[in-house]
Structures are given as C-alpha cells and as structure tokens.
PDB file of C-alpha atoms in Angstrom:
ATOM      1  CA  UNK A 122     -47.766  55.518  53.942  1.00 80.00           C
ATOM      2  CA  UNK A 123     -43.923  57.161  52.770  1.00 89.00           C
ATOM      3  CA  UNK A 124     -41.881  58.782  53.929  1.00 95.00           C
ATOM      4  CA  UNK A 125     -40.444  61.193  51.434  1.00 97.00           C
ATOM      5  CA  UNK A 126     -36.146  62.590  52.043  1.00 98.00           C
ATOM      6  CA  UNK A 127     -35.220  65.348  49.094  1.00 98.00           C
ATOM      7  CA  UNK A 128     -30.994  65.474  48.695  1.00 98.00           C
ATOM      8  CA  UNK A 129     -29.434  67.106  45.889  1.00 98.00           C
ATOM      9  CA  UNK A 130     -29.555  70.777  46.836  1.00 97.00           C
ATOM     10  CA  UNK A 131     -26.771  73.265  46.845  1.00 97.00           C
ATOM     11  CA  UNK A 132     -25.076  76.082  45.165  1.00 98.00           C
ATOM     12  CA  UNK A 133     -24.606  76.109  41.213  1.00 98.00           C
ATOM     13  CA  UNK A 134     -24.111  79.065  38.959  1.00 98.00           C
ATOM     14  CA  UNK A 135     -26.225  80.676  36.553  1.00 98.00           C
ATOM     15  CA  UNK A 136     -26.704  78.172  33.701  1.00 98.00           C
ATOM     16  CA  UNK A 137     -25.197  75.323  35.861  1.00 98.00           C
ATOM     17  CA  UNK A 138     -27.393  71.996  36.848  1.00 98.00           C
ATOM     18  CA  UNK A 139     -28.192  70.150  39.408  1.00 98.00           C
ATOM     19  CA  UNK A 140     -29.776  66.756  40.009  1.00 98.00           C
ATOM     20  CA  UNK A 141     -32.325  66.813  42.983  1.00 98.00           C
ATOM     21  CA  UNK A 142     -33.500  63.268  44.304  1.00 98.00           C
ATOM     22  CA  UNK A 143     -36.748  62.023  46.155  1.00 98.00           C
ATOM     23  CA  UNK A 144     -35.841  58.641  48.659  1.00 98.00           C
ATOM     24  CA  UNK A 145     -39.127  57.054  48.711  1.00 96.00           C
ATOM     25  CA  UNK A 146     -39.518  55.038  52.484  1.00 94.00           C
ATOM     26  CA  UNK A 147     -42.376  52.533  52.547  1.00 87.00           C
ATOM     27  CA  UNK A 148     -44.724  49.585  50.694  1.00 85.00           C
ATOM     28  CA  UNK A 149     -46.377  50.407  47.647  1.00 89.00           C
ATOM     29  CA  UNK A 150     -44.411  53.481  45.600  1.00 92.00           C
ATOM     30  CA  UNK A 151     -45.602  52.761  42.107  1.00 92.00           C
ATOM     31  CA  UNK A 152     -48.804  53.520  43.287  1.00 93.00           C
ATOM     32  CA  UNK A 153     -47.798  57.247  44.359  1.00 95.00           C
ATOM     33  CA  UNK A 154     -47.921  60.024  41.947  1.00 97.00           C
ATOM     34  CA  UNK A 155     -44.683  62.336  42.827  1.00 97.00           C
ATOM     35  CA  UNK A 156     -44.478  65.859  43.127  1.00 98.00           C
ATOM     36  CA  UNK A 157     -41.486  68.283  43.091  1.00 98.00           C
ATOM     37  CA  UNK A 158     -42.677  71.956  44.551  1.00 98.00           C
ATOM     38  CA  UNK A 159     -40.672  74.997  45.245  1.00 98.00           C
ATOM     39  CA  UNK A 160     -41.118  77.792  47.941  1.00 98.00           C
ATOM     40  CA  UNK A 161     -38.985  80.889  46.020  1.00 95.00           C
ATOM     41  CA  UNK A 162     -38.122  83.345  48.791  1.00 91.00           C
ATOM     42  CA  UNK A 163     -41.585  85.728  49.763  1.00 93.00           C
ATOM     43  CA  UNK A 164     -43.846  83.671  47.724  1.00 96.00           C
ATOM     44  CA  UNK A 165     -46.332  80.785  48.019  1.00 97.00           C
ATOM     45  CA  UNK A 166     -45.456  76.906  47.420  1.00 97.00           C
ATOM     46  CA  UNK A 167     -45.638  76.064  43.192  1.00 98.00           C
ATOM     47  CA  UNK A 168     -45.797  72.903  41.680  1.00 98.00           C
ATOM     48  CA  UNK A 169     -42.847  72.392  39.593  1.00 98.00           C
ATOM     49  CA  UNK A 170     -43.126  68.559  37.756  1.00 98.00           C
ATOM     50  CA  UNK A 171     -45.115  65.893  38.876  1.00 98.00           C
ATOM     51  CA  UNK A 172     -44.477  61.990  37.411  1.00 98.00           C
ATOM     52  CA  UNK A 173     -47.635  59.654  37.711  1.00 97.00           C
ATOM     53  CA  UNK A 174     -47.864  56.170  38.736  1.00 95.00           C
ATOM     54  CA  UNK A 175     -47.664  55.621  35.187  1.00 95.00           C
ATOM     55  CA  UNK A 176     -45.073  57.265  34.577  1.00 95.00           C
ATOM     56  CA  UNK A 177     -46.697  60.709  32.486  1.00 97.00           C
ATOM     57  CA  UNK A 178     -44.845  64.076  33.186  1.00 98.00           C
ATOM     58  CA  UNK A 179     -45.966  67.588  33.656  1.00 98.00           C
ATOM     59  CA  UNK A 180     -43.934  70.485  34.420  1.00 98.00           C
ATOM     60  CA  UNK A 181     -44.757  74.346  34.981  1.00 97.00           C
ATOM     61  CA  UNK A 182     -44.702  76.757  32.144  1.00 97.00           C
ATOM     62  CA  UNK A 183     -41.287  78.267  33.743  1.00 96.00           C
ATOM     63  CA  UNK A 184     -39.093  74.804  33.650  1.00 97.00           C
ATOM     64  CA  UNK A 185     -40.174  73.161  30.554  1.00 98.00           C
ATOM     65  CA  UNK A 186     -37.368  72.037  28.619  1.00 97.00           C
ATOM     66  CA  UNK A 187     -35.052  72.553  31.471  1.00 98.00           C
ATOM     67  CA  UNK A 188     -36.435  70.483  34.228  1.00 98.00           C
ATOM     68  CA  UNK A 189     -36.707  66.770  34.019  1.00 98.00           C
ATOM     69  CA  UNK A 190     -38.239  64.497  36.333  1.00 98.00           C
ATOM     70  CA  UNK A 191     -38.294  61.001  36.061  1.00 97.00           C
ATOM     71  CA  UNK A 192     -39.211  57.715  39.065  1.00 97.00           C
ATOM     72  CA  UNK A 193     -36.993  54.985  39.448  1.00 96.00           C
ATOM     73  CA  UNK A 194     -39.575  52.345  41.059  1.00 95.00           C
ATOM     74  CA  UNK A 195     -37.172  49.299  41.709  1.00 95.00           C
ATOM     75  CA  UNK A 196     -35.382  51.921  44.004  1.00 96.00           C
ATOM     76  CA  UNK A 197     -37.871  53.885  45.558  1.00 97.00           C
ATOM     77  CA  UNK A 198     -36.688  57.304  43.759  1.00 97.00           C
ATOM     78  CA  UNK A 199     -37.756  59.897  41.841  1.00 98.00           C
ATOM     79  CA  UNK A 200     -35.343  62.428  40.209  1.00 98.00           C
ATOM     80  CA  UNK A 201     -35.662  65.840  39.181  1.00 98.00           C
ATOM     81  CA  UNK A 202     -32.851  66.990  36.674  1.00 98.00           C
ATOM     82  CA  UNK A 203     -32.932  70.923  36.532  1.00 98.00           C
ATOM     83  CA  UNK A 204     -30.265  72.204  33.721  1.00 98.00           C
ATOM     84  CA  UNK A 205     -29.750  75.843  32.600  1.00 98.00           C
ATOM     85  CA  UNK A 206     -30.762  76.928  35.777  1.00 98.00           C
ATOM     86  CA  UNK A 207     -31.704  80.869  36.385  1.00 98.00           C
ATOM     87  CA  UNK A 208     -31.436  82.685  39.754  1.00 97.00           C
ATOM     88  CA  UNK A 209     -35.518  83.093  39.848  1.00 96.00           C
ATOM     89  CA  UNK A 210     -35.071  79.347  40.334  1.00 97.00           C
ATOM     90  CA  UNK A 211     -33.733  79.783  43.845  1.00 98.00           C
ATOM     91  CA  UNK A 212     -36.173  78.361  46.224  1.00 98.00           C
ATOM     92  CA  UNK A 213     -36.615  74.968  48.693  1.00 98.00           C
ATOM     93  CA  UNK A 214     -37.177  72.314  46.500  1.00 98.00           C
ATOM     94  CA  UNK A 215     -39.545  69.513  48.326  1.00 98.00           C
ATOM     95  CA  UNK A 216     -41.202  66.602  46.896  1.00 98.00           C
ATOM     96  CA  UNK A 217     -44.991  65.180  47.765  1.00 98.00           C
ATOM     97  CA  UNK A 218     -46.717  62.365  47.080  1.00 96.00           C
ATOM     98  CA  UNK A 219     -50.832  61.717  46.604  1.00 95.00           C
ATOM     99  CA  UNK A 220     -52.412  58.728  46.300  1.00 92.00           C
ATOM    100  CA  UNK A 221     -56.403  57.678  45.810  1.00 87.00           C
ATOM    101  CA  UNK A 222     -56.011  55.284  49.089  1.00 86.00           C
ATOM    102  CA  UNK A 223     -53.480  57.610  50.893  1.00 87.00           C
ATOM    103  CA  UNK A 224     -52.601  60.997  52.949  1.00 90.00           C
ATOM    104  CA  UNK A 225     -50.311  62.765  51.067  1.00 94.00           C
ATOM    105  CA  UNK A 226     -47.013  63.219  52.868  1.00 96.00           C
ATOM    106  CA  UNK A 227     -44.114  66.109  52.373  1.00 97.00           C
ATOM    107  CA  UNK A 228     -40.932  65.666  52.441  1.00 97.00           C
ATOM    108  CA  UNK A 229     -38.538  68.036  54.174  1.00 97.00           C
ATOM    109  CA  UNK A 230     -36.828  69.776  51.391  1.00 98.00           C
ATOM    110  CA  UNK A 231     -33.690  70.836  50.068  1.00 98.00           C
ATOM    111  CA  UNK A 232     -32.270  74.345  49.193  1.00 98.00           C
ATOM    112  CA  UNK A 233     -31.054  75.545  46.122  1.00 98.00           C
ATOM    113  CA  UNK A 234     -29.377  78.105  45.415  1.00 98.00           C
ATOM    114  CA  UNK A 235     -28.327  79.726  42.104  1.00 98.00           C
ATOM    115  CA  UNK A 236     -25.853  82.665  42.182  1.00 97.00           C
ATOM    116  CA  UNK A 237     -22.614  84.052  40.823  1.00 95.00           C
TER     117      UNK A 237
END
C-alpha cells in the first residue's frame, strides 16, 4: 500500500503557474492509477486529472489545456503542471491513488492559492 506526500503549493498570481508533485512511498506504483482532487473553499472534493497505470490522462472540463499531469514511475512521482491559473482555482490540491488489488490512500494535500 502508498503512501501518497503532495508539495508544490503556494501563492502565484492570476495567470502565473505552478508545478504540484505527488511522492509516491511503497512497492508496486506503476500499478496505481493517480489522482489529483481539489477541495475549493465551501464546496465538495472534484477530481481534477487522473494518469493511469498506463499512462492515459483525463482532466475536468475547467483545466483542460491548462493543467497537465504526467507519472514519473522510475521515481515514484506524479506531477501536475497547472499554467494560466485563475483565482476559482484556489483550493487544497491532494492526490489519491486506486488500485484493483488495493485501498485507495489520500495524501495530505497542499494549498494553493491564486491572488493579486
């Protein structure tokens, strides 16, 4: 089973980026599908992007073609690259993976912020 640490978060400006990362502890990664969510302030947990074990992307109506995520298996990492970010995308960013033989397991999460 992983264990799942977000990093990345932190203040940017309107239109800035930011690079969020997902340290993957534990045996077996490739065989996780990844998930980056996002609890916006008052409102439920979305799914943001989610990378497959084989690598396939999908991403939420309201990031495509600014978010990016991507899985670095050699180093236990998945990435999410958010660019032209907006201030509706303020919200604590956390990442979750699922797996056919195992629990899925949260990470902590990391805040971003995106203000003038």
């Amino acid at each position: 089973q992983l264990q799942l640490v977000e990093s990345g978060g932190g203040l940017v400006q309107p239109g800035g980026s930011l690079r969020l990362s997902c340290a993957a502890s534990g045996s077996d990664f490739s065989m996780y599908n990844i998930l980056w969510y996002r609890q916006r302030p008052g409102k439920q947990r979305e799914l943001v992007a989610t990378v497959t074990t084989a690598s396939s992307t999908y991403y939420v109506d309201s990031v495509k073609g600014r978010f990016f995520i991507s899985r670095d298996n050699a180093k236990h990492m998945v990435y999410l690259q958010m660019n032209s970010l907006k201030p509706e995308d303020t919200a604590v960013y956390y990442c979750k993976s699922t797996s056919f033989v195992f629990p899925e397991v949260w990470g902590r999460g990391t805040q971003v912020t995106v203000s003038s």
